[in-house]
Amino acid sequence: MAKVDINQAHPVFKLRLERILADLTSLGWKPRIASLKRSTAEQAEKVKQGYSKTMRSWHVESTVGMLPVGRDRFNQVFGSAADIIDKRYGWAGLAANKDFKFWKDLGRVAKKHGCSWGGDWKIKDVAHVEMHYIEMPTQSTAIA
Ligand SMILES: [Zn+2]
């Protein structure tokens, strides 16, 4: 597994990742970021292999969402995602169980630091944490 450089993360997300990793470490885990950013081509490959269901992944930097604000305005939403594992287990052995204590701790700690956790999704992605942010002023849907 290639080593993931945390400095590639958006500065706000990086700060939260560092806190999540520190909390997990203090609980006795050996957390490691398994995946951070992907190119559009890498995401397409994940979808093809069945590891991901969507091209609109927050692992992909070009993903942008639109959040309606009232009737005629919207916010552009950006996001970041990371997959975090315990390096002793990865996704195998005890970690193959989605109720494994590490995943539960990861979910709790991620939410404490303002991220959402893939383990809460209908199709569970227990290693996955993400956050969304709005960096630009609200925009009008009217075409100038
Ligand atoms: Zn993920």
PDB file of C-alpha atoms and ligand atoms in Angstrom:
ATOM      1  CA  MET A   1       0.000   0.000   0.000  1.00  0.00           C
ATOM      2  CA  ALA A   2       1.404   3.381  -1.015  1.00  0.00           C
ATOM      3  CA  LYS A   3       1.908   5.806   1.844  1.00  0.00           C
ATOM      4  CA  VAL A   4      -0.629   8.626   1.835  1.00  0.00           C
ATOM      5  CA  ASP A   5       0.681  12.144   2.495  1.00  0.00           C
ATOM      6  CA  ILE A   6      -1.696  13.933   4.877  1.00  0.00           C
ATOM      7  CA  ASN A   7      -0.376  17.253   3.533  1.00  0.00           C
ATOM      8  CA  GLN A   8      -2.285  16.622   0.317  1.00  0.00           C
ATOM      9  CA  ALA A   9      -5.514  17.125   2.254  1.00  0.00           C
ATOM     10  CA  HIS A  10      -7.404  20.430   2.304  1.00  0.00           C
ATOM     11  CA  PRO A  11      -5.975  22.367   5.304  1.00  0.00           C
ATOM     12  CA  VAL A  12      -9.274  22.300   7.219  1.00  0.00           C
ATOM     13  CA  PHE A  13      -9.733  18.585   6.602  1.00  0.00           C
ATOM     14  CA  LYS A  14      -6.079  17.901   7.444  1.00  0.00           C
ATOM     15  CA  LEU A  15      -6.542  19.486  10.880  1.00  0.00           C
ATOM     16  CA  ARG A  16      -9.561  17.271  11.562  1.00  0.00           C
ATOM     17  CA  LEU A  17      -7.795  14.163  10.271  1.00  0.00           C
ATOM     18  CA  GLU A  18      -4.899  14.858  12.635  1.00  0.00           C
ATOM     19  CA  ARG A  19      -7.323  15.069  15.575  1.00  0.00           C
ATOM     20  CA  ILE A  20      -9.115  11.890  14.501  1.00  0.00           C
ATOM     21  CA  LEU A  21      -5.796  10.016  14.189  1.00  0.00           C
ATOM     22  CA  ALA A  22      -4.616  11.347  17.579  1.00  0.00           C
ATOM     23  CA  ASP A  23      -7.841  10.287  19.316  1.00  0.00           C
ATOM     24  CA  LEU A  24      -7.697   6.817  17.777  1.00  0.00           C
ATOM     25  CA  THR A  25      -4.035   6.474  18.749  1.00  0.00           C
ATOM     26  CA  SER A  26      -4.852   7.404  22.352  1.00  0.00           C
ATOM     27  CA  LEU A  27      -7.486   4.637  22.330  1.00  0.00           C
ATOM     28  CA  GLY A  28      -4.719   2.155  21.474  1.00  0.00           C
ATOM     29  CA  TRP A  29      -5.358   1.842  17.730  1.00  0.00           C
ATOM     30  CA  LYS A  30      -2.754   2.167  14.989  1.00  0.00           C
ATOM     31  CA  PRO A  31      -4.685   4.330  12.528  1.00  0.00           C
ATOM     32  CA  ARG A  32      -3.451   4.962   9.037  1.00  0.00           C
ATOM     33  CA  ILE A  33      -4.898   6.888   6.114  1.00  0.00           C
ATOM     34  CA  ALA A  34      -5.377   4.298   3.375  1.00  0.00           C
ATOM     35  CA  SER A  35      -6.777   6.658   0.764  1.00  0.00           C
ATOM     36  CA  LEU A  36      -7.219  10.393   0.384  1.00  0.00           C
ATOM     37  CA  LYS A  37      -7.545  11.982  -3.038  1.00  0.00           C
ATOM     38  CA  ARG A  38      -8.224  10.202  -6.284  1.00  0.00           C
ATOM     39  CA  SER A  39      -8.062  11.440  -9.831  1.00  0.00           C
ATOM     40  CA  THR A  40     -11.164  11.118 -11.991  1.00  0.00           C
ATOM     41  CA  ALA A  41      -9.457   8.199 -13.772  1.00  0.00           C
ATOM     42  CA  GLU A  42      -8.664   6.427 -10.477  1.00  0.00           C
ATOM     43  CA  GLN A  43     -12.282   6.836  -9.339  1.00  0.00           C
ATOM     44  CA  ALA A  44     -13.533   5.467 -12.682  1.00  0.00           C
ATOM     45  CA  GLU A  45     -11.351   2.402 -12.074  1.00  0.00           C
ATOM     46  CA  LYS A  46     -12.815   1.961  -8.531  1.00  0.00           C
ATOM     47  CA  VAL A  47     -16.332   2.096  -9.975  1.00  0.00           C
ATOM     48  CA  LYS A  48     -15.391  -0.394 -12.700  1.00  0.00           C
ATOM     49  CA  GLN A  49     -13.959  -2.792 -10.101  1.00  0.00           C
ATOM     50  CA  GLY A  50     -17.088  -2.410  -7.953  1.00  0.00           C
ATOM     51  CA  TYR A  51     -15.346  -0.753  -4.974  1.00  0.00           C
ATOM     52  CA  SER A  52     -17.287   2.441  -5.446  1.00  0.00           C
ATOM     53  CA  LYS A  53     -20.765   3.136  -6.743  1.00  0.00           C
ATOM     54  CA  THR A  54     -20.394   6.741  -7.755  1.00  0.00           C
ATOM     55  CA  MET A  55     -18.272   9.133  -9.784  1.00  0.00           C
ATOM     56  CA  ARG A  56     -19.514  11.915  -7.481  1.00  0.00           C
ATOM     57  CA  SER A  57     -17.102  10.951  -4.716  1.00  0.00           C
ATOM     58  CA  TRP A  58     -15.575  13.444  -2.279  1.00  0.00           C
ATOM     59  CA  HIS A  59     -12.295  11.597  -2.830  1.00  0.00           C
ATOM     60  CA  VAL A  60     -12.248  13.270  -6.246  1.00  0.00           C
ATOM     61  CA  GLU A  61     -11.143  16.885  -6.110  1.00  0.00           C
ATOM     62  CA  SER A  62     -13.303  18.042  -9.001  1.00  0.00           C
ATOM     63  CA  THR A  63     -16.531  16.934  -7.261  1.00  0.00           C
ATOM     64  CA  VAL A  64     -18.761  19.916  -6.490  1.00  0.00           C
ATOM     65  CA  GLY A  65     -22.246  19.869  -5.033  1.00  0.00           C
ATOM     66  CA  MET A  66     -25.028  22.448  -5.188  1.00  0.00           C
ATOM     67  CA  LEU A  67     -27.020  23.205  -2.081  1.00  0.00           C
ATOM     68  CA  PRO A  68     -30.165  25.302  -2.657  1.00  0.00           C
ATOM     69  CA  VAL A  69     -30.554  28.393  -0.465  1.00  0.00           C
ATOM     70  CA  GLY A  70     -34.094  29.684  -0.670  1.00  0.00           C
ATOM     71  CA  ARG A  71     -35.717  29.801  -4.074  1.00  0.00           C
ATOM     72  CA  ASP A  72     -33.127  31.312  -6.381  1.00  0.00           C
ATOM     73  CA  ARG A  73     -29.753  31.042  -4.730  1.00  0.00           C
ATOM     74  CA  PHE A  74     -27.348  28.219  -4.029  1.00  0.00           C
ATOM     75  CA  ASN A  75     -24.090  27.429  -2.302  1.00  0.00           C
ATOM     76  CA  GLN A  76     -21.360  25.520  -4.051  1.00  0.00           C
ATOM     77  CA  VAL A  77     -20.339  22.711  -1.754  1.00  0.00           C
ATOM     78  CA  PHE A  78     -16.857  21.247  -1.783  1.00  0.00           C
ATOM     79  CA  GLY A  79     -15.742  18.254   0.165  1.00  0.00           C
ATOM     80  CA  SER A  80     -12.921  15.996   1.206  1.00  0.00           C
ATOM     81  CA  ALA A  81     -12.828  12.334   2.066  1.00  0.00           C
ATOM     82  CA  ALA A  82     -10.390   9.861   3.554  1.00  0.00           C
ATOM     83  CA  ASP A  83     -10.417   6.163   4.267  1.00  0.00           C
ATOM     84  CA  ILE A  84      -8.867   5.283   7.624  1.00  0.00           C
ATOM     85  CA  ILE A  85      -7.889   1.813   8.745  1.00  0.00           C
ATOM     86  CA  ASP A  86      -5.945   0.243  11.603  1.00  0.00           C
ATOM     87  CA  LYS A  87      -2.706  -0.795   9.918  1.00  0.00           C
ATOM     88  CA  ARG A  88      -2.614  -4.102  11.813  1.00  0.00           C
ATOM     89  CA  TYR A  89      -5.935  -5.215  10.318  1.00  0.00           C
ATOM     90  CA  GLY A  90      -6.692  -3.253   7.154  1.00  0.00           C
ATOM     91  CA  TRP A  91     -10.062  -4.555   5.965  1.00  0.00           C
ATOM     92  CA  ALA A  92      -9.251  -8.190   6.810  1.00  0.00           C
ATOM     93  CA  GLY A  93      -9.581 -10.501   9.810  1.00  0.00           C
ATOM     94  CA  LEU A  94     -11.479  -8.847  12.668  1.00  0.00           C
ATOM     95  CA  ALA A  95     -11.898  -5.732  10.502  1.00  0.00           C
ATOM     96  CA  ALA A  96     -13.932  -7.696   7.945  1.00  0.00           C
ATOM     97  CA  ASN A  97     -16.755  -7.373  10.475  1.00  0.00           C
ATOM     98  CA  LYS A  98     -18.445  -3.974  10.032  1.00  0.00           C
ATOM     99  CA  ASP A  99     -19.185  -3.979  13.791  1.00  0.00           C
ATOM    100  CA  PHE A 100     -15.476  -4.276  14.659  1.00  0.00           C
ATOM    101  CA  LYS A 101     -14.633  -1.935  17.559  1.00  0.00           C
ATOM    102  CA  PHE A 102     -12.154   0.069  15.461  1.00  0.00           C
ATOM    103  CA  TRP A 103     -14.848   1.088  12.962  1.00  0.00           C
ATOM    104  CA  LYS A 104     -17.205   2.103  15.801  1.00  0.00           C
ATOM    105  CA  ASP A 105     -14.458   4.184  17.426  1.00  0.00           C
ATOM    106  CA  LEU A 106     -13.560   5.747  14.061  1.00  0.00           C
ATOM    107  CA  GLY A 107     -17.193   6.728  13.488  1.00  0.00           C
ATOM    108  CA  ARG A 108     -17.600   8.240  16.943  1.00  0.00           C
ATOM    109  CA  VAL A 109     -14.312  10.169  16.806  1.00  0.00           C
ATOM    110  CA  ALA A 110     -14.911  11.397  13.221  1.00  0.00           C
ATOM    111  CA  LYS A 111     -18.307  12.793  14.185  1.00  0.00           C
ATOM    112  CA  LYS A 112     -16.839  14.414  17.294  1.00  0.00           C
ATOM    113  CA  HIS A 113     -14.517  16.338  14.959  1.00  0.00           C
ATOM    114  CA  GLY A 114     -17.271  17.441  12.591  1.00  0.00           C
ATOM    115  CA  CYS A 115     -16.915  14.820   9.887  1.00  0.00           C
ATOM    116  CA  SER A 116     -19.507  12.355   8.674  1.00  0.00           C
ATOM    117  CA  TRP A 117     -18.884   8.620   8.688  1.00  0.00           C
ATOM    118  CA  GLY A 118     -19.552   6.124   5.905  1.00  0.00           C
ATOM    119  CA  GLY A 119     -20.635   3.539   8.490  1.00  0.00           C
ATOM    120  CA  ASP A 120     -23.895   5.504   8.892  1.00  0.00           C
ATOM    121  CA  TRP A 121     -24.797   5.058   5.226  1.00  0.00           C
ATOM    122  CA  LYS A 122     -27.299   2.568   3.890  1.00  0.00           C
ATOM    123  CA  ILE A 123     -24.463   0.878   2.011  1.00  0.00           C
ATOM    124  CA  LYS A 124     -21.894   0.949   4.814  1.00  0.00           C
ATOM    125  CA  ASP A 125     -18.383   2.218   4.047  1.00  0.00           C
ATOM    126  CA  VAL A 126     -16.871   1.883   7.532  1.00  0.00           C
ATOM    127  CA  ALA A 127     -13.372   3.186   6.725  1.00  0.00           C
ATOM    128  CA  HIS A 128     -14.705   6.335   5.087  1.00  0.00           C
ATOM    129  CA  VAL A 129     -14.895   9.796   6.685  1.00  0.00           C
ATOM    130  CA  GLU A 130     -15.707  13.018   4.896  1.00  0.00           C
ATOM    131  CA  MET A 131     -16.521  16.656   5.415  1.00  0.00           C
ATOM    132  CA  HIS A 132     -18.181  19.324   3.326  1.00  0.00           C
ATOM    133  CA  TYR A 133     -17.506  23.024   3.231  1.00  0.00           C
ATOM    134  CA  ILE A 134     -18.738  26.138   1.545  1.00  0.00           C
ATOM    135  CA  GLU A 135     -15.946  28.538   0.593  1.00  0.00           C
ATOM    136  CA  MET A 136     -17.643  30.981  -1.735  1.00  0.00           C
ATOM    137  CA  PRO A 137     -20.464  33.465  -1.243  1.00  0.00           C
ATOM    138  CA  THR A 138     -23.976  32.253  -2.010  1.00  0.00           C
ATOM    139  CA  GLN A 139     -24.643  32.527  -5.728  1.00  0.00           C
ATOM    140  CA  SER A 140     -27.713  33.389  -7.721  1.00  0.00           C
ATOM    141  CA  THR A 141     -29.224  30.876 -10.107  1.00  0.00           C
ATOM    142  CA  ALA A 142     -30.278  33.789 -12.352  1.00  0.00           C
ATOM    143  CA  ILE A 143     -28.132  34.046 -15.465  1.00  0.00           C
ATOM    144  CA  ALA A 144     -26.591  37.499 -15.628  1.00  0.00           C
TER     145      ALA A 144
HETATM  146 ZN    ZN B   1     -13.831   6.522   1.001  1.00  0.00          ZN
END
